Tab-separated table of C-alpha atoms in Angstrom:
chain	number	residue	atom	x	y	z
A	1	MET	CA	-159.882	3.265	45.783
A	2	ASN	CA	-158.047	1.831	42.919
A	3	TYR	CA	-158.194	3.231	39.451
A	4	ASN	CA	-156.885	1.066	36.591
A	5	ILE	CA	-156.738	1.565	33.269
A	6	VAL	CA	-156.862	-1.914	31.749
A	7	PRO	CA	-155.287	-1.474	28.411
A	8	LEU	CA	-152.593	0.071	29.735
A	9	THR	CA	-152.166	-2.183	32.851
A	10	GLU	CA	-152.093	-5.029	30.285
A	11	LEU	CA	-149.423	-3.784	28.295
A	12	ILE	CA	-147.316	-2.872	31.138
A	13	ASN	CA	-147.746	-6.811	32.326
A	14	GLN	CA	-146.749	-7.857	28.573
A	15	PHE	CA	-143.534	-5.843	28.829
A	16	ALA	CA	-143.030	-6.813	32.467
A	17	ARG	CA	-142.952	-10.409	31.242
A	18	LEU	CA	-139.925	-10.054	29.086
A	19	PRO	CA	-136.710	-11.019	30.734
A	20	GLY	CA	-134.788	-8.445	32.581
A	21	ILE	CA	-137.622	-5.921	32.468
A	22	GLY	CA	-138.711	-4.822	35.894
A	23	LYS	CA	-141.959	-3.292	36.900
A	24	LYS	CA	-140.794	0.414	36.625
A	25	THR	CA	-139.224	-0.364	32.919
A	26	ALA	CA	-142.287	-1.711	31.904
A	27	GLN	CA	-143.889	1.147	32.856
A	28	ARG	CA	-141.661	3.494	31.323
A	29	LEU	CA	-141.700	1.513	27.797
A	30	ALA	CA	-145.491	1.170	27.831
A	31	TYR	CA	-145.821	4.728	28.210
A	32	SER	CA	-143.165	5.374	25.421
A	33	ILE	CA	-145.865	3.460	23.422
A	34	LEU	CA	-148.666	5.835	23.731
A	35	LYS	CA	-146.481	8.793	23.182
A	36	GLN	CA	-145.823	7.466	19.705
A	37	PRO	CA	-148.056	7.602	16.579
A	38	PRO	CA	-150.653	4.610	16.201
A	39	GLU	CA	-148.771	3.232	13.274
A	40	ARG	CA	-145.727	2.629	15.312
A	41	ALA	CA	-147.634	0.494	17.746
A	42	HIS	CA	-149.194	-1.352	14.885
A	43	GLN	CA	-145.597	-2.011	13.068
A	44	PHE	CA	-144.401	-3.306	16.293
A	45	ALA	CA	-147.360	-5.662	16.910
A	46	GLU	CA	-146.898	-6.778	13.230
A	47	ALA	CA	-143.197	-7.423	13.564
A	48	LEU	CA	-144.218	-9.301	17.046
A	49	ILE	CA	-146.369	-11.890	15.264
A	50	ASN	CA	-144.417	-12.048	11.860
A	51	ALA	CA	-141.341	-12.900	13.636
A	52	ARG	CA	-143.106	-15.588	15.874
A	53	GLU	CA	-145.025	-17.270	12.895
A	54	LYS	CA	-142.414	-16.809	10.306
A	55	ILE	CA	-139.218	-17.897	12.201
A	56	HIS	CA	-138.501	-21.600	13.025
A	57	PHE	CA	-135.751	-23.863	13.232
A	58	CYS	CA	-133.700	-24.949	10.132
A	59	SER	CA	-134.276	-28.341	8.847
A	60	VAL	CA	-130.487	-28.980	8.767
A	61	CYS	CA	-128.619	-27.102	11.306
A	62	GLN	CA	-131.390	-26.267	14.003
A	63	SER	CA	-130.650	-22.448	13.930
A	64	LEU	CA	-133.397	-20.033	13.436
A	65	THR	CA	-134.545	-19.193	9.824
A	66	ASP	CA	-137.743	-18.014	7.997
A	67	LEU	CA	-136.612	-20.489	5.188
A	68	ASP	CA	-136.903	-24.257	5.418
A	69	THR	CA	-133.394	-24.518	5.153
A	70	CYS	CA	-131.358	-21.615	6.436
A	71	GLN	CA	-129.213	-19.439	4.251
A	72	ILE	CA	-125.979	-20.550	5.784
A	73	CYS	CA	-126.765	-24.367	5.502
A	74	THR	CA	-127.904	-23.915	1.535
A	75	ASP	CA	-124.761	-21.717	0.786
A	76	GLU	CA	-122.346	-23.619	-1.485
A	77	ARG	CA	-119.442	-21.378	-0.982
A	78	ARG	CA	-119.414	-22.686	2.674
A	79	ASP	CA	-117.121	-25.748	3.884
A	80	HIS	CA	-119.771	-28.384	4.620
A	81	SER	CA	-117.170	-30.581	5.901
A	82	THR	CA	-116.861	-28.646	9.211
A	83	ILE	CA	-119.614	-28.321	11.606
A	84	CYS	CA	-119.340	-25.856	14.754
A	85	VAL	CA	-121.634	-26.905	17.521
A	86	VAL	CA	-123.467	-24.015	19.548
A	87	GLU	CA	-125.444	-23.978	22.449
A	88	ASP	CA	-128.106	-21.270	21.097
A	89	PRO	CA	-128.629	-19.564	17.765
A	90	ARG	CA	-127.046	-16.052	19.028
A	91	ASP	CA	-124.011	-17.933	19.054
A	92	VAL	CA	-124.196	-18.537	15.298
A	93	MET	CA	-124.749	-14.745	15.074
A	94	ALA	CA	-121.223	-14.306	17.303
A	95	PHE	CA	-119.150	-16.665	14.980
A	96	GLU	CA	-120.651	-15.028	12.111
A	97	ARG	CA	-119.365	-11.561	13.350
A	98	THR	CA	-115.959	-12.824	13.546
A	99	ARG	CA	-115.982	-13.356	9.879
A	100	GLU	CA	-113.314	-15.730	10.191
A	101	TYR	CA	-115.462	-18.957	10.269
A	102	ASN	CA	-116.456	-20.444	6.918
A	103	GLY	CA	-117.818	-23.801	7.979
A	104	VAL	CA	-121.586	-24.757	8.814
A	105	TYR	CA	-123.222	-24.875	12.234
A	106	HIS	CA	-125.307	-27.030	14.471
A	107	VAL	CA	-127.705	-25.672	17.155
A	108	LEU	CA	-127.916	-27.743	20.399
A	109	HIS	CA	-130.672	-25.433	21.951
A	110	GLY	CA	-129.220	-26.097	25.236
A	111	VAL	CA	-126.742	-27.886	27.287
A	112	ILE	CA	-126.993	-31.484	29.187
A	113	SER	CA	-127.988	-29.898	32.603
A	114	PRO	CA	-128.874	-32.872	35.104
A	115	LEU	CA	-129.994	-30.302	37.743
A	116	ASP	CA	-132.669	-28.565	35.284
A	117	ASN	CA	-133.595	-32.326	34.095
A	118	ILE	CA	-132.159	-31.750	30.709
A	119	GLY	CA	-130.872	-35.041	29.269
A	120	PRO	CA	-129.028	-35.299	25.954
A	121	ASP	CA	-132.571	-36.708	24.813
A	122	LYS	CA	-133.794	-33.225	25.091
A	123	LEU	CA	-131.081	-31.416	23.027
A	124	ARG	CA	-130.896	-31.655	19.109
A	125	ILE	CA	-128.028	-34.150	19.145
A	126	LYS	CA	-129.836	-36.887	17.142
A	127	GLU	CA	-130.167	-34.455	14.356
A	128	LEU	CA	-126.227	-33.818	14.670
A	129	MET	CA	-125.841	-37.637	14.248
A	130	GLU	CA	-128.011	-37.974	11.200
A	131	ARG	CA	-125.898	-35.188	9.622
A	132	LEU	CA	-122.564	-37.005	10.687
A	133	SER	CA	-124.016	-40.552	8.799
A	134	ASP	CA	-123.136	-39.524	5.226
A	135	GLY	CA	-119.419	-39.231	5.578
A	136	THR	CA	-118.936	-35.589	4.060
A	137	VAL	CA	-118.407	-34.105	7.494
A	138	LYS	CA	-114.539	-34.418	8.653
A	139	GLU	CA	-114.443	-32.009	11.760
A	140	ILE	CA	-116.821	-31.175	14.532
A	141	ILE	CA	-115.703	-28.140	16.440
A	142	MET	CA	-117.493	-28.052	19.933
A	143	ALA	CA	-118.204	-24.567	20.589
A	144	THR	CA	-120.420	-24.751	23.784
A	145	ASN	CA	-119.794	-22.230	26.568
A	146	PRO	CA	-116.714	-22.862	28.965
A	147	THR	CA	-119.079	-23.695	32.005
A	148	VAL	CA	-119.557	-27.017	33.807
A	149	GLU	CA	-122.531	-28.048	31.660
A	150	GLY	CA	-121.046	-26.816	28.349
A	151	GLU	CA	-117.892	-29.008	29.180
A	152	ALA	CA	-119.934	-31.999	30.069
A	153	THR	CA	-122.022	-31.651	26.962
A	154	ALA	CA	-118.630	-30.951	24.838
A	155	SER	CA	-117.292	-34.225	26.094
A	156	TYR	CA	-120.492	-36.276	25.865
A	157	ILE	CA	-121.046	-35.308	22.042
A	158	SER	CA	-117.206	-35.938	21.244
A	159	ARG	CA	-117.608	-39.519	23.109
A	160	LEU	CA	-120.433	-40.353	20.444
A	161	VAL	CA	-118.517	-38.917	17.660
A	162	LYS	CA	-114.738	-39.970	17.782
A	163	PRO	CA	-115.893	-43.661	16.957
A	164	MET	CA	-117.059	-42.368	13.559
A	165	ASN	CA	-113.374	-41.374	12.589
A	166	ILE	CA	-114.681	-37.531	12.798
A	167	LYS	CA	-111.955	-34.978	14.185
A	168	VAL	CA	-113.332	-33.373	17.357
A	169	THR	CA	-112.048	-30.117	18.498
A	170	ARG	CA	-112.851	-27.772	21.226
A	171	LEU	CA	-112.542	-23.919	21.093
A	172	ALA	CA	-109.252	-22.535	22.959
A	173	TYR	CA	-109.184	-21.548	26.167
A	174	GLY	CA	-107.013	-18.625	27.107
A	175	ILE	CA	-106.769	-14.691	28.155
A	176	PRO	CA	-109.235	-12.589	26.305
A	177	VAL	CA	-107.833	-10.286	23.747
A	178	GLY	CA	-107.379	-6.800	25.077
A	179	GLY	CA	-107.530	-8.285	28.627
A	180	ASP	CA	-105.507	-7.616	31.536
A	181	LEU	CA	-103.555	-10.360	32.927
A	182	GLU	CA	-103.977	-8.969	36.516
A	183	TYR	CA	-107.794	-9.589	36.629
A	184	ALA	CA	-107.821	-13.045	34.938
A	185	ASP	CA	-108.817	-15.847	36.966
A	186	GLU	CA	-106.557	-18.607	37.862
A	187	TYR	CA	-108.199	-21.255	36.144
A	188	THR	CA	-107.877	-19.319	32.901
A	189	LEU	CA	-104.538	-18.093	33.317
A	190	ALA	CA	-103.614	-21.893	33.856
A	191	ARG	CA	-105.355	-22.895	30.947
A	192	ALA	CA	-103.416	-20.121	28.850
A	193	LEU	CA	-100.201	-21.345	30.030
A	194	GLU	CA	-100.946	-24.959	29.159
A	195	GLY	CA	-102.319	-24.065	25.716
A	196	ARG	CA	-99.214	-21.624	25.012
A	197	ASN	CA	-97.700	-21.385	21.353
A	198	GLU	CA	-94.472	-20.954	19.829
A	199	ILE	CA	-93.957	-17.589	18.243
B	1	MET	CA	-121.734	-12.811	2.992
B	2	ASN	CA	-124.348	-11.267	4.973
B	3	TYR	CA	-127.592	-13.653	6.462
B	4	ASN	CA	-130.251	-11.653	7.498
B	5	ILE	CA	-133.617	-13.344	9.001
B	6	VAL	CA	-135.839	-10.548	8.130
B	7	PRO	CA	-138.674	-10.911	10.293
B	8	LEU	CA	-136.125	-11.466	13.119
B	9	THR	CA	-134.037	-7.962	12.314
B	10	GLU	CA	-137.419	-5.889	12.132
B	11	LEU	CA	-138.364	-7.353	15.695
B	12	ILE	CA	-135.009	-6.590	16.921
B	13	ASN	CA	-135.266	-2.756	15.570
B	14	GLN	CA	-138.685	-2.377	16.911
B	15	PHE	CA	-137.214	-3.184	20.245
B	16	ALA	CA	-134.258	-1.123	19.933
B	17	ARG	CA	-136.453	1.597	19.098
B	18	LEU	CA	-137.887	1.724	23.054
B	19	PRO	CA	-136.258	4.203	25.071
B	20	GLY	CA	-133.449	2.812	27.094
B	21	ILE	CA	-133.031	-0.588	25.221
B	22	GLY	CA	-129.827	-1.123	23.412
B	23	LYS	CA	-129.039	-3.303	20.537
B	24	LYS	CA	-128.263	-6.097	22.862
B	25	THR	CA	-131.127	-5.819	24.839
B	26	ALA	CA	-133.092	-5.598	21.833
B	27	GLN	CA	-131.647	-9.050	20.720
B	28	ARG	CA	-132.198	-10.614	24.226
B	29	LEU	CA	-135.912	-9.688	23.868
B	30	ALA	CA	-136.692	-10.790	20.496
B	31	TYR	CA	-135.183	-14.156	21.178
B	32	SER	CA	-137.242	-14.329	24.184
B	33	ILE	CA	-140.407	-13.584	21.851
B	34	LEU	CA	-139.330	-16.698	19.698
B	35	LYS	CA	-139.112	-19.122	22.678
B	36	GLN	CA	-142.551	-18.100	23.844
B	37	PRO	CA	-145.696	-20.030	22.591
B	38	PRO	CA	-147.083	-18.314	19.463
B	39	GLU	CA	-150.112	-16.975	21.623
B	40	ARG	CA	-147.778	-15.210	23.612
B	41	ALA	CA	-146.728	-13.169	20.668
B	42	HIS	CA	-150.176	-12.689	19.649
B	43	GLN	CA	-151.272	-11.285	23.149
B	44	PHE	CA	-148.529	-9.020	23.329
B	45	ALA	CA	-149.316	-7.496	19.996
B	46	GLU	CA	-152.937	-7.255	20.982
B	47	ALA	CA	-152.029	-5.161	24.153
B	48	LEU	CA	-149.696	-3.110	22.076
B	49	ILE	CA	-152.669	-2.212	19.558
B	50	ASN	CA	-155.516	-2.200	22.515
B	51	ALA	CA	-153.485	0.116	24.335
B	52	ARG	CA	-152.487	2.600	21.786
B	53	GLU	CA	-155.970	2.924	20.487
B	54	LYS	CA	-158.183	2.856	23.422
B	55	ILE	CA	-156.045	5.310	25.574
B	56	HIS	CA	-156.323	8.772	25.267
B	57	PHE	CA	-156.166	12.008	27.211
B	58	CYS	CA	-159.066	12.660	30.119
B	59	SER	CA	-161.278	15.392	28.806
B	60	VAL	CA	-161.076	17.125	32.170
B	61	CYS	CA	-157.799	16.338	33.786
B	62	GLN	CA	-155.921	15.484	30.532
B	63	SER	CA	-154.513	12.348	32.335
B	64	LEU	CA	-154.564	8.959	30.142
B	65	THR	CA	-157.867	6.928	30.314
B	66	ASP	CA	-159.752	4.339	28.387
B	67	LEU	CA	-163.093	6.270	28.898
B	68	ASP	CA	-164.040	9.763	27.989
B	69	THR	CA	-163.569	11.001	31.385
B	70	CYS	CA	-161.101	9.426	33.683
B	71	GLN	CA	-162.182	7.516	36.996
B	72	ILE	CA	-160.610	9.845	39.380
B	73	CYS	CA	-162.420	12.876	37.829
B	74	THR	CA	-165.756	11.216	37.851
B	75	ASP	CA	-165.362	9.986	41.409
B	76	GLU	CA	-167.654	11.846	43.708
B	77	ARG	CA	-165.987	10.648	47.054
B	78	ARG	CA	-162.884	12.985	45.729
B	79	ASP	CA	-162.410	16.653	46.632
B	80	HIS	CA	-162.919	18.366	43.437
B	81	SER	CA	-162.219	21.748	45.004
B	82	THR	CA	-158.349	20.968	45.256
B	83	ILE	CA	-156.192	20.476	42.051
B	84	CYS	CA	-152.859	18.984	41.706
B	85	VAL	CA	-150.960	19.951	38.800
B	86	VAL	CA	-148.360	17.462	37.368
B	87	GLU	CA	-146.090	17.321	34.331
B	88	ASP	CA	-146.931	13.873	33.120
B	89	PRO	CA	-149.500	10.954	33.906
B	90	ARG	CA	-146.859	8.818	35.608
B	91	ASP	CA	-146.771	11.481	38.345
B	92	VAL	CA	-150.689	10.909	39.108
B	93	MET	CA	-149.925	7.267	39.401
B	94	ALA	CA	-146.928	8.168	42.021
B	95	PHE	CA	-149.560	10.458	44.096
B	96	GLU	CA	-152.166	7.736	43.915
B	97	ARG	CA	-149.507	5.286	45.466
B	98	THR	CA	-149.398	7.613	48.433
B	99	ARG	CA	-152.983	7.104	49.572
B	100	GLU	CA	-152.486	10.333	51.063
B	101	TYR	CA	-154.157	12.858	48.317
B	102	ASN	CA	-157.959	12.990	47.875
B	103	GLY	CA	-158.206	15.936	45.494
B	104	VAL	CA	-158.148	15.661	41.702
B	105	TYR	CA	-155.255	16.067	39.130
B	106	HIS	CA	-154.260	18.114	36.142
B	107	VAL	CA	-151.616	16.874	33.771
B	108	LEU	CA	-149.958	19.418	31.628
B	109	HIS	CA	-147.908	17.367	29.734
B	110	GLY	CA	-144.597	18.894	29.744
B	111	VAL	CA	-143.094	22.113	30.946
B	112	ILE	CA	-142.240	25.258	29.936
B	113	SER	CA	-138.696	24.956	28.153
B	114	PRO	CA	-137.432	27.861	25.835
B	115	LEU	CA	-134.309	25.699	25.066
B	116	ASP	CA	-136.645	23.045	23.843
B	117	ASN	CA	-139.072	25.400	22.102
B	118	ILE	CA	-141.871	24.426	24.346
B	119	GLY	CA	-143.877	27.603	25.379
B	120	PRO	CA	-147.009	27.800	27.716
B	121	ASP	CA	-149.274	27.326	24.598
B	122	LYS	CA	-147.899	23.704	23.921
B	123	LEU	CA	-149.053	22.830	27.419
B	124	ARG	CA	-152.503	22.144	28.823
B	125	ILE	CA	-152.472	25.281	30.701
B	126	LYS	CA	-155.672	26.559	28.605
B	127	GLU	CA	-157.750	23.623	29.810
B	128	LEU	CA	-156.638	23.952	33.438
B	129	MET	CA	-157.847	27.804	33.438
B	130	GLU	CA	-161.340	26.681	31.880
B	131	ARG	CA	-161.491	24.273	34.885
B	132	LEU	CA	-161.109	27.205	37.447
B	133	SER	CA	-163.596	29.546	35.723
B	134	ASP	CA	-166.783	27.980	37.474
B	135	GLY	CA	-165.513	28.677	41.003
B	136	THR	CA	-165.596	25.182	42.460
B	137	VAL	CA	-161.704	24.985	42.655
B	138	LYS	CA	-160.373	26.425	45.947
B	139	GLU	CA	-156.292	25.419	45.969
B	140	ILE	CA	-154.178	24.578	43.207
B	141	ILE	CA	-151.082	22.504	44.523
B	142	MET	CA	-148.201	23.024	42.055
B	143	ALA	CA	-146.524	19.467	41.615
B	144	THR	CA	-144.041	20.044	38.811
B	145	ASN	CA	-140.672	18.418	39.211
B	146	PRO	CA	-138.103	20.266	41.317
B	147	THR	CA	-135.987	21.697	38.123
B	148	VAL	CA	-135.348	24.765	36.465
B	149	GLU	CA	-137.956	24.437	33.964
B	150	GLY	CA	-140.681	22.671	36.736
B	151	GLU	CA	-139.964	25.860	38.782
B	152	ALA	CA	-140.734	28.157	35.981
B	153	THR	CA	-143.847	26.493	35.153
B	154	ALA	CA	-145.181	26.470	38.671
B	155	SER	CA	-144.458	30.267	39.003
B	156	TYR	CA	-146.107	30.996	35.323
B	157	ILE	CA	-149.147	29.545	36.376
B	158	SER	CA	-149.317	30.755	39.999
B	159	ARG	CA	-149.260	34.211	38.322
B	160	LEU	CA	-152.015	33.390	36.433
B	161	VAL	CA	-154.221	31.768	38.832
B	162	LYS	CA	-153.467	34.177	41.798
B	163	PRO	CA	-155.848	37.088	40.639
B	164	MET	CA	-158.850	34.598	40.717
B	165	ASN	CA	-158.612	34.535	44.107
B	166	ILE	CA	-157.488	30.895	44.140
B	167	LYS	CA	-154.933	29.635	46.584
B	168	VAL	CA	-151.786	28.353	44.860
B	169	THR	CA	-149.244	26.237	46.829
B	170	ARG	CA	-146.182	24.226	46.010
B	171	LEU	CA	-145.068	20.848	47.301
B	172	ALA	CA	-142.574	21.241	50.368
B	173	TYR	CA	-138.838	21.066	49.407
B	174	GLY	CA	-136.635	18.929	52.110
B	175	ILE	CA	-134.671	16.057	52.919
B	176	PRO	CA	-136.094	12.940	51.537
B	177	VAL	CA	-137.607	10.318	53.901
B	178	GLY	CA	-134.889	7.659	54.778
B	179	GLY	CA	-132.232	9.720	53.173
B	180	ASP	CA	-128.791	10.770	54.688
B	181	LEU	CA	-128.016	14.320	55.589
B	182	GLU	CA	-124.169	13.788	54.716
B	183	TYR	CA	-125.106	13.157	51.123
B	184	ALA	CA	-127.970	15.844	50.694
B	185	ASP	CA	-126.971	18.542	48.508
B	186	GLU	CA	-126.636	21.937	49.828
B	187	TYR	CA	-129.783	23.370	48.015
B	188	THR	CA	-131.988	20.611	49.146
B	189	LEU	CA	-130.353	20.912	53.018
B	190	ALA	CA	-130.895	24.913	52.845
B	191	ARG	CA	-134.568	24.569	51.795
B	192	ALA	CA	-135.118	22.019	54.561
B	193	LEU	CA	-133.649	24.379	56.948
B	194	GLU	CA	-135.706	27.221	55.439
B	195	GLY	CA	-138.989	25.383	55.761
B	196	ARG	CA	-138.499	23.602	59.210
B	197	ASN	CA	-141.403	23.089	61.394
B	198	GLU	CA	-142.086	22.770	64.862
B	199	ILE	CA	-142.059	19.351	66.606
């Protein structure tokens, strides 16, 4: 005998399809929806559809926006001669949280990864090159992740950009602020030593 | 400068309102929705509304169902003379997974907890008493959680039911199957000793 409450099973399955949500958590989340007033379920449903329908990629930097061109790209107070190249829209938010960066961004939507069959043509590199063609950009900051793929992508793009007489920089490697030297891995420590600055 | 993508923020907030989902996880989940095809967001939205609108409490056992009376209560192959009383609809599913129980259920939707201002009138005890009035029920299994509140609720209900000449039983306490004696707490071990059986 198998008793199946179809609408509940369907909701649990939807939650379980989300990344990092297992069967048990999905059940807990589905039950929590049932305990809320119906308006809450409607608001949630509306937020899902709204976000999916209204948000798309910025026509300039390829980050997420609900406008044609995102607020950062249209902000005249920002320095449009410096582009910070990142892998993911979430990295844009990470930089914005620092409140230290005043340039603009370009989101690649991934990194070159031959093992996953992702070549340069699958990233938003063409769109980046188009932005560089009018000569306003003076510096490209490569801010891909410090992984093998992130490094490879950074050096691939730097090889494309350097002949255009644009400065290409890479984020500094070193020990994280508040970190403990004892627990730093040898590669990070070696890079921190290599990149030491006079104080 | 604060750049806010309203539909995205709204979706993140909806996820963050779910139990056990923090801000970071909510962001990750919201981004995963944006990466899926729009149909997925629509399916999810529909599942949310469907579940919330169609699922309600069974008119007999107070468990969840999308019918008037749940499939367990209407199943004639089940033993309707035994009622297993649980706190939560999820406990029903836990018992069903054992495939060992063939009686029916009654869901209290909580336990007596004076500290949280939950008295017996806030639980589905009245509905349970109504089910006992026609004399078909021979045994009540109290399967509330082994907590102070669960125990108090079990003994409260057993005091109500006993004068009606209905057998009231409680789940056995003991060491969990596959557990390690060394790590069992002293109360559990004492109860396991007390309830020992001849082999």
